[in-house]
Amino acid sequence: MARTRKGYSLHTETSPVVAEDGASRMTYTGDTGGLSVVGATETFGIATNDSAPILNNPKREKGETTNWHTFLHLLKGNIGTGIQAMPEAIKNSGLLVGSVGVVIMGVVCVYCMHMLSRCATLLKIHPHNPYDDDMAFGYAEVAEAAFKTGPSRSKWLAVHARRTVNLFLIITQFGFCCVYIVYVASNLKKILDPRFQEEISIYAYTAMTLVPFILLSWIRNLKLLAPVSMVANLLMALSLIFIFRYLLEDIPDPSDRKLFASWKQLPLYFGTAIYAFEGIGLVLPLKAEMRDPDAFDGPTGILNTGMTVVVCLYTATGFYGYLKYGEDVQGSITLNLPHDEPLAVSVQVMMTIAIFFSYALQFYVPMEILWPHVQSRIPERHQYPMEFVFRTILVVFTYVAAQEKTGTRLRFSLIEKFYPSFLIWYEEVSLAILIPNIGLFISLVGAVSSSFLAVVFPPILDIITFTDLQTPLRLLGNFFIILFGIIGFVTGTYASIEAILINFKLI
């Protein structure tokens, strides 16, 4: 299928989610918080009609995106719910340590982005590259190609490498979907509780959004999502401006805040920060779409320039958010805004709407992964209505975990039979109800999956791809980054789970 040249483009947070045997199906995803790349570039392998498959074998054509558009897309794809959680990240690390740490982590993540880009560039022209020359190269494809063209003793790991990357991409993407659900429910509670003059359970607010989320999930065509995403982009941008208006008003003395929190809290900081920086999947599709791909890399290239702005925004939001609200800062900075001021309420409403509509783009990805496995087992005449049923089931499953809390567990043997990996998703989205604390949820998602995608995998691919060029210093640096990511994964996951158990008074 040829690439569509109308209307929409990359919606991001990571990279190709599916690459099956015999066909490479690519989806670019991400925690955009509504800041999806829509309208200016193209999407690989996306059809504009309802009957055609949305994703197919992507073919590369000459990119059409200008440097300026690529710069904007890079900003959009890295600014979402993660930036709103940065103040709590700084709380878990301290004003000084956290702010410096954001910069250091940003440098490490950008360096890993460059490593992935370098690997893709070399592997694309490698004579033993297993993919066609005109096929778009995604994260999982780079992983497979690296091992297939690498040392002979690593070739047998090629398929496993691709599947491992895809697994973490899937887990990460579902984690983002869960964060959006918790975010919407938490902000609705913040907005509506004062109006009802009583405290209503967050589970009730989550249930209130069930039907709207189902209706939103029924949108089958990305073209219809383009205007929705554009509105979400505008709301997000306006909200961030108004948020800084509150953060910079009546700023306390920095001496009133901790410069360093505690070693025990530091892993929570890592999880949240790495969640925010998990935009590595943007690198390859954005570069592939540029008119001048050479302008993407380099010391003053689009990647370094754009990510410098992102790091500055993250640091400023985290620094001033914690400085303003101290130990009372919450998992989303919008939850700290006053509930009795029209401007603050309007910010909460705009952010909630933006994130709500962004769920449609995030939901599009897992639907495209799971539906083909179910579709192949359904008679053709029933596929159209059953797709809507399946979409509804996926959304409803995000709310089923509320029953688990009271001891009831539902098993969905039909879906389990169709696609065993669906259980991974089910356990992940179950946490959306079990963990209504958005800050802890973001930290858990970041530690579990984002750490591998953003930090661990790129240096591994660099070692395999550039085996003959590994100087002792370069090899040491790669191993240090891998160790840093694994330590963050282990400690961040442990600390997040422990904090969640404490939150539920289970320990």
Short mmCIF file of C-alpha atoms in Angstrom, two decimals:
data_model
loop_
_atom_site.label_atom_id
_atom_site.label_comp_id
_atom_site.label_asym_id
_atom_site.label_seq_id
_atom_site.Cartn_x
_atom_site.Cartn_y
_atom_site.Cartn_z
CA MET A 1 0.00 0.00 0.00
CA ALA A 2 1.30 3.45 -0.79
CA ARG A 3 1.71 5.97 1.92
CA THR A 4 -1.16 8.35 2.36
CA ARG A 5 -0.38 11.95 1.59
CA LYS A 6 -3.44 13.51 3.13
CA GLY A 7 -4.25 15.01 6.42
CA TYR A 8 -2.29 13.29 9.11
CA SER A 9 1.00 11.96 10.22
CA LEU A 10 2.96 10.55 13.10
CA HIS A 11 1.25 10.27 16.45
CA THR A 12 4.02 9.45 18.79
CA GLU A 13 5.62 8.37 21.89
CA THR A 14 7.54 5.44 20.71
CA SER A 15 8.05 3.57 17.48
CA PRO A 16 6.91 0.54 15.51
CA VAL A 17 4.76 -1.58 17.75
CA VAL A 18 4.28 -4.54 15.49
CA ALA A 19 6.61 -6.35 13.18
CA GLU A 20 5.27 -9.79 12.38
CA ASP A 21 6.87 -12.63 10.49
CA GLY A 22 6.42 -12.06 6.80
CA ALA A 23 5.29 -8.46 7.08
CA SER A 24 6.45 -5.37 8.84
CA ARG A 25 3.61 -3.33 10.31
CA MET A 26 4.72 -0.09 11.85
CA THR A 27 3.02 2.29 14.21
CA TYR A 28 4.57 5.33 15.81
CA THR A 29 3.20 6.07 19.21
CA GLY A 30 3.81 8.18 22.24
CA ASP A 31 2.84 10.08 25.34
CA THR A 32 1.94 13.19 23.44
CA GLY A 33 -0.77 14.37 25.75
CA GLY A 34 -2.63 15.55 22.71
CA LEU A 35 0.47 16.92 21.08
CA SER A 36 0.33 14.50 18.18
CA VAL A 37 1.99 15.23 14.92
CA VAL A 38 -0.98 15.91 12.70
CA GLY A 39 -1.45 17.67 9.45
CA ALA A 40 2.08 18.59 8.41
CA THR A 41 3.79 15.35 7.49
CA GLU A 42 2.84 11.89 6.32
CA THR A 43 2.13 8.63 7.99
CA PHE A 44 3.78 5.40 6.96
CA GLY A 45 1.28 2.99 5.46
CA ILE A 46 -1.96 4.64 6.58
CA ALA A 47 -5.07 4.35 4.47
CA THR A 48 -7.75 7.01 4.53
CA ASN A 49 -10.79 4.84 3.89
CA ASP A 50 -12.65 2.89 6.51
CA SER A 51 -12.55 -0.40 4.69
CA ALA A 52 -8.83 -0.60 3.99
CA PRO A 53 -6.34 -1.70 6.63
CA ILE A 54 -4.93 1.28 8.45
CA LEU A 55 -1.43 -0.10 8.66
CA ASN A 56 0.47 -2.01 6.06
CA ASN A 57 3.95 -2.55 4.72
CA PRO A 58 5.44 0.93 4.81
CA LYS A 59 7.46 2.15 1.84
CA ARG A 60 9.87 5.01 1.99
CA GLU A 61 9.50 7.96 -0.29
CA LYS A 62 11.20 11.31 -0.32
CA GLY A 63 10.41 13.19 2.89
CA GLU A 64 8.46 16.42 2.73
CA THR A 65 8.85 17.83 6.24
CA THR A 66 10.79 21.05 6.64
CA ASN A 67 13.33 21.55 9.42
CA TRP A 68 10.95 23.90 11.21
CA HIS A 69 8.07 21.42 11.13
CA THR A 70 10.34 18.65 12.34
CA PHE A 71 11.47 20.86 15.21
CA LEU A 72 7.85 21.53 16.19
CA HIS A 73 6.94 17.86 15.92
CA LEU A 74 9.86 16.93 18.16
CA LEU A 75 8.62 19.39 20.79
CA LYS A 76 5.04 18.18 20.48
CA GLY A 77 5.95 14.53 20.75
CA ASN A 78 7.95 15.00 23.95
CA ILE A 79 5.54 17.21 25.88
CA GLY A 80 2.54 15.45 27.41
CA THR A 81 1.50 14.13 30.81
CA GLY A 82 5.16 13.64 31.71
CA ILE A 83 5.92 17.35 31.99
CA GLN A 84 3.00 17.78 34.40
CA ALA A 85 4.51 15.14 36.69
CA MET A 86 7.97 16.74 36.82
CA PRO A 87 7.29 18.78 40.02
CA GLU A 88 6.56 15.57 41.92
CA ALA A 89 9.71 14.06 40.42
CA ILE A 90 11.71 16.97 41.86
CA LYS A 91 9.97 16.45 45.20
CA ASN A 92 11.25 12.87 45.23
CA SER A 93 14.82 13.99 44.57
CA GLY A 94 15.23 17.49 45.95
CA LEU A 95 15.35 20.93 44.36
CA LEU A 96 19.06 20.84 43.49
CA VAL A 97 19.59 17.14 42.86
CA GLY A 98 16.39 16.80 40.87
CA SER A 99 17.00 19.82 38.66
CA VAL A 100 20.57 18.80 37.87
CA GLY A 101 19.41 15.22 37.43
CA VAL A 102 16.84 16.21 34.80
CA VAL A 103 19.60 17.80 32.75
CA ILE A 104 21.89 14.77 33.14
CA MET A 105 19.11 12.34 32.29
CA GLY A 106 18.19 14.48 29.31
CA VAL A 107 21.77 14.36 28.04
CA VAL A 108 21.87 10.56 28.45
CA CYS A 109 18.54 10.07 26.67
CA VAL A 110 19.49 12.38 23.79
CA TYR A 111 22.80 10.54 23.43
CA CYS A 112 20.84 7.27 23.23
CA MET A 113 18.63 8.83 20.54
CA HIS A 114 21.74 9.64 18.54
CA MET A 115 22.99 6.06 18.98
CA LEU A 116 19.72 4.67 17.62
CA SER A 117 19.86 7.07 14.68
CA ARG A 118 23.47 6.10 13.88
CA CYS A 119 22.62 2.40 14.03
CA ALA A 120 19.65 2.86 11.69
CA THR A 121 21.74 4.85 9.21
CA LEU A 122 24.42 2.17 8.96
CA LEU A 123 22.07 -0.82 9.00
CA LYS A 124 19.92 0.69 6.28
CA ILE A 125 22.77 0.43 3.78
CA HIS A 126 24.23 -2.81 5.13
CA PRO A 127 24.37 -5.46 2.39
CA HIS A 128 22.85 -8.06 4.71
CA ASN A 129 20.01 -5.86 5.95
CA PRO A 130 16.99 -8.21 6.17
CA TYR A 131 14.52 -5.48 5.14
CA ASP A 132 13.86 -3.94 1.75
CA ASP A 133 15.75 -0.77 0.92
CA ASP A 134 12.52 1.19 0.42
CA MET A 135 10.92 0.07 3.69
CA ALA A 136 10.68 2.46 6.61
CA PHE A 137 13.03 1.50 9.44
CA GLY A 138 11.61 1.47 12.95
CA TYR A 139 12.99 0.70 16.40
CA ALA A 140 12.15 -3.01 16.28
CA GLU A 141 13.48 -3.35 12.74
CA VAL A 142 16.77 -1.75 13.78
CA ALA A 143 17.03 -4.22 16.67
CA GLU A 144 16.50 -7.22 14.41
CA ALA A 145 18.81 -5.93 11.70
CA ALA A 146 21.55 -5.17 14.22
CA PHE A 147 21.67 -8.74 15.49
CA LYS A 148 21.27 -10.30 12.03
CA THR A 149 24.19 -8.32 10.62
CA GLY A 150 26.26 -8.41 13.79
CA PRO A 151 28.69 -11.02 15.13
CA SER A 152 27.81 -14.58 14.13
CA ARG A 153 27.19 -15.62 17.71
CA SER A 154 24.42 -13.00 18.01
CA LYS A 155 22.46 -13.77 14.83
CA TRP A 156 20.13 -16.25 16.50
CA LEU A 157 18.95 -13.45 18.79
CA ALA A 158 17.68 -11.28 15.92
CA VAL A 159 14.02 -12.30 16.05
CA HIS A 160 14.06 -12.29 19.84
CA ALA A 161 15.52 -8.78 19.83
CA ARG A 162 12.72 -7.51 17.60
CA ARG A 163 10.06 -9.19 19.72
CA THR A 164 11.61 -7.90 22.94
CA VAL A 165 11.59 -4.33 21.68
CA ASN A 166 8.00 -4.74 20.51
CA LEU A 167 7.01 -6.18 23.88
CA PHE A 168 8.33 -3.16 25.74
CA LEU A 169 6.75 -0.84 23.19
CA ILE A 170 3.39 -2.50 23.79
CA ILE A 171 3.73 -2.37 27.58
CA THR A 172 4.79 1.27 27.41
CA GLN A 173 1.93 2.23 25.13
CA PHE A 174 -0.68 0.60 27.34
CA GLY A 175 0.90 2.29 30.30
CA PHE A 176 0.34 5.64 28.60
CA CYS A 177 -3.30 4.75 28.00
CA CYS A 178 -3.70 3.92 31.69
CA VAL A 179 -2.08 7.19 32.73
CA TYR A 180 -4.57 9.07 30.57
CA ILE A 181 -7.50 7.33 32.24
CA VAL A 182 -6.22 8.12 35.73
CA TYR A 183 -5.37 11.67 34.67
CA VAL A 184 -8.88 12.39 33.38
CA ALA A 185 -10.53 10.89 36.46
CA SER A 186 -8.22 12.74 38.87
CA ASN A 187 -8.81 16.09 37.23
CA LEU A 188 -12.56 15.56 37.01
CA LYS A 189 -12.54 14.90 40.73
CA LYS A 190 -10.56 18.09 41.33
CA ILE A 191 -12.98 20.11 39.18
CA LEU A 192 -16.33 18.65 40.27
CA ASP A 193 -15.93 17.79 43.96
CA PRO A 194 -16.16 21.46 45.06
CA ARG A 195 -19.29 21.87 42.91
CA PHE A 196 -20.96 18.85 44.49
CA GLN A 197 -19.82 20.06 47.93
CA GLU A 198 -18.85 16.52 48.87
CA GLU A 199 -16.02 14.14 48.15
CA ILE A 200 -16.83 11.55 45.52
CA SER A 201 -14.68 8.46 44.99
CA ILE A 202 -12.26 8.60 42.09
CA TYR A 203 -13.68 5.24 41.02
CA ALA A 204 -17.02 6.96 40.45
CA TYR A 205 -15.36 9.54 38.23
CA THR A 206 -13.60 6.78 36.34
CA ALA A 207 -16.95 5.08 35.76
CA MET A 208 -18.43 8.38 34.54
CA THR A 209 -15.94 8.42 31.68
CA LEU A 210 -16.67 4.88 30.50
CA VAL A 211 -19.28 5.72 27.85
CA PRO A 212 -17.36 8.74 26.47
CA PHE A 213 -14.20 6.64 26.18
CA ILE A 214 -16.13 3.90 24.38
CA LEU A 215 -17.61 6.36 21.89
CA LEU A 216 -14.18 7.88 21.35
CA SER A 217 -12.69 4.45 20.69
CA TRP A 218 -15.20 3.85 17.89
CA ILE A 219 -13.37 6.33 15.65
CA ARG A 220 -11.76 3.98 13.13
CA ASN A 221 -10.13 6.48 10.81
CA LEU A 222 -7.12 8.59 11.72
CA LYS A 223 -8.33 11.29 9.35
CA LEU A 224 -11.26 11.94 11.67
CA LEU A 225 -8.86 12.28 14.59
CA ALA A 226 -6.84 15.04 12.95
CA PRO A 227 -9.10 17.97 13.96
CA VAL A 228 -9.51 16.46 17.43
CA SER A 229 -5.75 16.36 17.85
CA MET A 230 -5.36 19.92 16.61
CA VAL A 231 -7.81 21.13 19.26
CA ALA A 232 -5.96 19.13 21.90
CA ASN A 233 -2.68 20.72 20.82
CA LEU A 234 -4.08 24.22 21.23
CA LEU A 235 -5.60 23.44 24.64
CA MET A 236 -2.34 21.93 25.86
CA ALA A 237 -0.27 24.93 24.76
CA LEU A 238 -2.63 27.45 26.37
CA SER A 239 -2.78 25.41 29.57
CA LEU A 240 1.01 25.30 29.95
CA ILE A 241 1.19 29.08 29.60
CA PHE A 242 -1.44 29.58 32.30
CA ILE A 243 0.22 26.99 34.57
CA PHE A 244 3.46 28.97 34.55
CA ARG A 245 1.44 32.04 35.48
CA TYR A 246 0.56 30.29 38.76
CA LEU A 247 4.01 28.77 39.29
CA LEU A 248 5.77 32.13 39.02
CA GLU A 249 3.39 33.94 41.36
CA ASP A 250 4.46 34.46 45.01
CA ILE A 251 7.45 32.12 44.75
CA PRO A 252 8.72 30.88 48.15
CA ASP A 253 12.36 31.11 49.17
CA PRO A 254 14.38 28.15 47.77
CA SER A 255 15.85 27.62 51.25
CA ASP A 256 12.41 26.38 52.32
CA ARG A 257 12.75 23.36 50.05
CA LYS A 258 14.96 20.28 50.32
CA LEU A 259 18.00 20.30 48.09
CA PHE A 260 18.12 16.51 48.35
CA ALA A 261 15.16 14.37 49.38
CA SER A 262 16.36 10.87 50.28
CA TRP A 263 17.98 7.85 48.68
CA LYS A 264 14.75 5.91 49.19
CA GLN A 265 12.74 8.38 47.10
CA LEU A 266 15.31 8.69 44.32
CA PRO A 267 14.10 5.64 42.34
CA LEU A 268 10.62 7.20 42.15
CA TYR A 269 12.26 10.26 40.65
CA PHE A 270 14.00 8.10 38.05
CA GLY A 271 10.75 6.43 36.99
CA THR A 272 8.92 9.72 36.50
CA ALA A 273 11.81 11.42 34.71
CA ILE A 274 12.47 8.54 32.33
CA TYR A 275 8.73 8.35 31.59
CA ALA A 276 8.85 11.99 30.50
CA PHE A 277 11.93 11.48 28.32
CA GLU A 278 10.66 8.33 26.60
CA GLY A 279 10.35 9.91 23.16
CA ILE A 280 13.06 7.88 21.50
CA GLY A 281 10.58 6.34 19.07
CA LEU A 282 10.19 9.74 17.43
CA VAL A 283 13.75 9.80 16.18
CA LEU A 284 13.58 7.46 13.20
CA PRO A 285 10.19 8.44 11.73
CA LEU A 286 10.86 12.17 12.06
CA LYS A 287 14.26 11.88 10.43
CA ALA A 288 12.84 9.73 7.63
CA GLU A 289 10.20 12.34 6.83
CA MET A 290 12.63 15.27 6.50
CA ARG A 291 13.52 16.90 3.21
CA ASP A 292 17.05 17.28 4.57
CA PRO A 293 17.73 14.34 6.92
CA ASP A 294 21.32 15.49 7.40
CA ALA A 295 19.99 18.47 9.38
CA PHE A 296 18.53 16.17 12.03
CA ASP A 297 21.77 15.01 13.64
CA GLY A 298 24.87 17.00 14.45
CA PRO A 299 25.83 19.34 17.30
CA THR A 300 23.39 22.05 16.17
CA GLY A 301 20.91 19.72 14.49
CA ILE A 302 17.16 19.50 14.98
CA LEU A 303 17.45 16.73 17.58
CA ASN A 304 19.86 18.57 19.87
CA THR A 305 18.08 21.91 19.48
CA GLY A 306 14.61 20.50 20.08
CA MET A 307 15.60 18.35 23.02
CA THR A 308 17.46 21.27 24.60
CA VAL A 309 14.17 23.16 24.64
CA VAL A 310 12.39 20.09 26.05
CA VAL A 311 14.97 19.66 28.83
CA CYS A 312 14.67 23.35 29.73
CA LEU A 313 10.86 23.11 29.90
CA TYR A 314 11.03 19.95 32.03
CA THR A 315 13.56 21.51 34.37
CA ALA A 316 11.64 24.78 34.70
CA THR A 317 8.30 23.05 35.30
CA GLY A 318 9.77 20.67 37.87
CA PHE A 319 11.85 23.34 39.63
CA TYR A 320 9.15 25.99 39.93
CA GLY A 321 6.39 23.47 40.56
CA TYR A 322 8.17 21.99 43.58
CA LEU A 323 9.39 25.43 44.68
CA LYS A 324 5.81 26.71 44.61
CA TYR A 325 3.95 23.82 46.26
CA GLY A 326 6.70 21.97 48.16
CA GLU A 327 5.78 18.65 49.71
CA ASP A 328 2.12 19.21 48.76
CA VAL A 329 2.85 18.92 45.04
CA GLN A 330 0.80 16.20 43.34
CA GLY A 331 1.31 13.76 40.50
CA SER A 332 -0.06 16.26 38.00
CA ILE A 333 0.61 19.94 38.56
CA THR A 334 -2.96 20.73 37.48
CA LEU A 335 -4.19 19.08 40.69
CA ASN A 336 -2.41 21.76 42.72
CA LEU A 337 -4.16 24.66 41.05
CA PRO A 338 -6.83 26.43 43.17
CA HIS A 339 -10.33 25.10 42.62
CA ASP A 340 -12.06 28.43 43.27
CA GLU A 341 -10.42 30.54 40.56
CA PRO A 342 -11.97 30.59 37.08
CA LEU A 343 -8.59 30.66 35.32
CA ALA A 344 -7.29 27.66 37.27
CA VAL A 345 -10.49 25.72 36.65
CA SER A 346 -10.31 26.56 32.95
CA VAL A 347 -6.75 25.19 32.84
CA GLN A 348 -7.90 21.95 34.48
CA VAL A 349 -10.81 21.68 32.06
CA MET A 350 -8.61 22.34 29.01
CA MET A 351 -5.98 19.84 30.12
CA THR A 352 -8.63 17.21 30.87
CA ILE A 353 -10.21 17.65 27.44
CA ALA A 354 -6.81 17.55 25.72
CA ILE A 355 -5.75 14.34 27.45
CA PHE A 356 -9.19 12.77 26.99
CA PHE A 357 -9.11 13.28 23.23
CA SER A 358 -5.50 12.09 23.13
CA TYR A 359 -6.71 8.72 24.39
CA ALA A 360 -8.18 8.10 20.93
CA LEU A 361 -4.74 8.29 19.36
CA GLN A 362 -3.18 6.13 22.05
CA PHE A 363 -6.00 3.59 21.76
CA TYR A 364 -5.50 3.40 18.00
CA VAL A 365 -2.15 1.68 18.50
CA PRO A 366 -3.14 -1.30 20.69
CA MET A 367 -6.25 -1.75 18.57
CA GLU A 368 -4.09 -2.11 15.47
CA ILE A 369 -1.91 -4.63 17.30
CA LEU A 370 -4.65 -6.81 18.75
CA TRP A 371 -7.43 -6.66 16.18
CA PRO A 372 -5.69 -8.56 13.34
CA HIS A 373 -5.22 -11.57 15.61
CA VAL A 374 -8.94 -11.60 16.43
CA GLN A 375 -10.09 -10.60 12.94
CA SER A 376 -8.49 -13.64 11.33
CA ARG A 377 -10.75 -15.88 13.43
CA ILE A 378 -14.01 -14.10 12.58
CA PRO A 379 -16.06 -14.70 9.39
CA GLU A 380 -15.65 -11.79 6.98
CA ARG A 381 -19.32 -10.81 7.07
CA HIS A 382 -19.14 -10.30 10.83
CA GLN A 383 -15.84 -8.46 11.00
CA TYR A 384 -17.20 -4.92 10.73
CA PRO A 385 -19.67 -5.10 13.67
CA MET A 386 -17.32 -7.28 15.69
CA GLU A 387 -14.60 -4.65 15.41
CA PHE A 388 -16.82 -2.21 17.32
CA VAL A 389 -17.60 -4.90 19.87
CA PHE A 390 -13.91 -5.58 20.30
CA ARG A 391 -13.14 -1.87 20.65
CA THR A 392 -15.79 -1.64 23.36
CA ILE A 393 -14.39 -4.66 25.15
CA LEU A 394 -10.91 -3.15 25.19
CA VAL A 395 -12.18 0.03 26.80
CA VAL A 396 -14.41 -1.80 29.27
CA PHE A 397 -11.47 -3.91 30.37
CA THR A 398 -9.81 -0.76 31.64
CA TYR A 399 -12.59 -0.52 34.20
CA VAL A 400 -12.93 -4.20 35.09
CA ALA A 401 -10.15 -4.01 37.66
CA ALA A 402 -12.51 -2.12 39.93
CA GLN A 403 -14.10 -5.52 40.52
CA GLU A 404 -10.73 -7.02 41.36
CA LYS A 405 -10.35 -4.66 44.28
CA THR A 406 -13.41 -6.24 45.89
CA GLY A 407 -12.16 -9.74 45.20
CA THR A 408 -13.95 -10.50 41.95
CA ARG A 409 -11.78 -11.43 39.02
CA LEU A 410 -13.11 -11.92 35.52
CA ARG A 411 -11.33 -14.17 33.10
CA PHE A 412 -11.69 -13.58 29.39
CA SER A 413 -10.76 -16.95 27.97
CA LEU A 414 -11.86 -16.07 24.44
CA ILE A 415 -9.42 -13.18 24.16
CA GLU A 416 -6.77 -15.17 25.99
CA LYS A 417 -7.15 -17.89 23.38
CA PHE A 418 -7.01 -15.44 20.49
CA TYR A 419 -4.01 -13.50 21.72
CA PRO A 420 -2.15 -14.58 24.88
CA SER A 421 -0.15 -11.35 24.97
CA PHE A 422 -3.43 -9.59 25.61
CA LEU A 423 -3.08 -10.64 29.24
CA ILE A 424 -0.03 -8.38 29.48
CA TRP A 425 -2.21 -5.48 28.44
CA TYR A 426 -5.01 -6.57 30.79
CA GLU A 427 -2.75 -6.59 33.83
CA GLU A 428 -1.32 -3.22 32.81
CA VAL A 429 -4.63 -1.43 32.34
CA SER A 430 -5.99 -3.03 35.51
CA LEU A 431 -3.60 -0.77 37.36
CA ALA A 432 -5.46 2.26 36.03
CA ILE A 433 -8.13 1.54 38.62
CA LEU A 434 -6.00 -0.14 41.24
CA ILE A 435 -3.57 2.79 41.29
CA PRO A 436 -5.57 6.03 41.22
CA ASN A 437 -2.44 7.94 42.28
CA ILE A 438 -1.23 9.30 38.96
CA GLY A 439 2.24 10.13 40.26
CA LEU A 440 2.93 6.56 41.37
CA PHE A 441 1.48 5.21 38.16
CA ILE A 442 3.72 7.37 35.98
CA SER A 443 6.76 6.34 38.02
CA LEU A 444 5.87 2.65 37.64
CA VAL A 445 5.32 2.85 33.88
CA GLY A 446 8.55 4.77 33.43
CA ALA A 447 10.63 2.39 35.52
CA VAL A 448 9.17 -0.81 34.07
CA SER A 449 9.27 -0.10 30.35
CA SER A 450 10.56 3.35 29.44
CA SER A 451 13.93 2.66 31.07
CA PHE A 452 14.63 -0.15 28.61
CA LEU A 453 13.44 1.68 25.51
CA ALA A 454 15.14 4.99 26.24
CA VAL A 455 18.34 3.89 27.99
CA VAL A 456 19.13 0.15 27.91
CA PHE A 457 18.44 -0.95 24.33
CA PRO A 458 20.26 1.83 22.36
CA PRO A 459 23.77 1.12 23.76
CA ILE A 460 23.23 -2.61 23.26
CA LEU A 461 22.39 -1.96 19.61
CA ASP A 462 25.42 0.32 19.32
CA ILE A 463 27.71 -2.42 20.64
CA ILE A 464 26.27 -4.99 18.21
CA THR A 465 26.17 -2.68 15.19
CA PHE A 466 29.59 -1.07 15.63
CA THR A 467 31.46 -4.04 17.10
CA ASP A 468 34.70 -3.25 15.28
CA LEU A 469 34.60 0.42 16.33
CA GLN A 470 34.16 -0.16 20.06
CA THR A 471 37.12 1.57 21.69
CA PRO A 472 37.65 0.83 25.40
CA LEU A 473 36.23 4.25 26.30
CA ARG A 474 33.18 3.86 24.07
CA LEU A 475 32.53 0.35 25.34
CA LEU A 476 32.87 1.52 28.94
CA GLY A 477 30.41 4.34 28.29
CA ASN A 478 27.89 1.96 26.73
CA PHE A 479 28.12 -0.47 29.63
CA PHE A 480 27.74 2.39 32.10
CA ILE A 481 24.53 3.56 30.38
CA ILE A 482 23.17 0.00 30.30
CA LEU A 483 23.97 -0.43 34.00
CA PHE A 484 22.37 2.93 34.76
CA GLY A 485 19.17 1.88 32.99
CA ILE A 486 19.00 -1.55 34.63
CA ILE A 487 19.61 -0.12 38.11
CA GLY A 488 16.89 2.45 37.43
CA PHE A 489 14.56 -0.29 36.26
CA VAL A 490 15.11 -2.49 39.31
CA THR A 491 15.10 0.21 41.97
CA GLY A 492 12.39 2.28 40.29
CA THR A 493 10.05 -0.65 39.90
CA TYR A 494 10.64 -1.81 43.47
CA ALA A 495 10.18 1.67 44.93
CA SER A 496 7.04 2.31 42.87
CA ILE A 497 5.41 -0.97 43.87
CA GLU A 498 6.36 -0.41 47.52
CA ALA A 499 4.89 3.11 47.42
CA ILE A 500 1.71 1.77 45.83
CA LEU A 501 1.35 -0.88 48.55
CA ILE A 502 1.89 1.78 51.21
CA ASN A 503 -0.68 3.97 49.47
CA PHE A 504 -3.23 1.17 49.84
CA LYS A 505 -2.04 0.48 53.40
CA LEU A 506 -1.11 -3.08 52.45
CA ILE A 507 2.28 -2.82 54.15
#
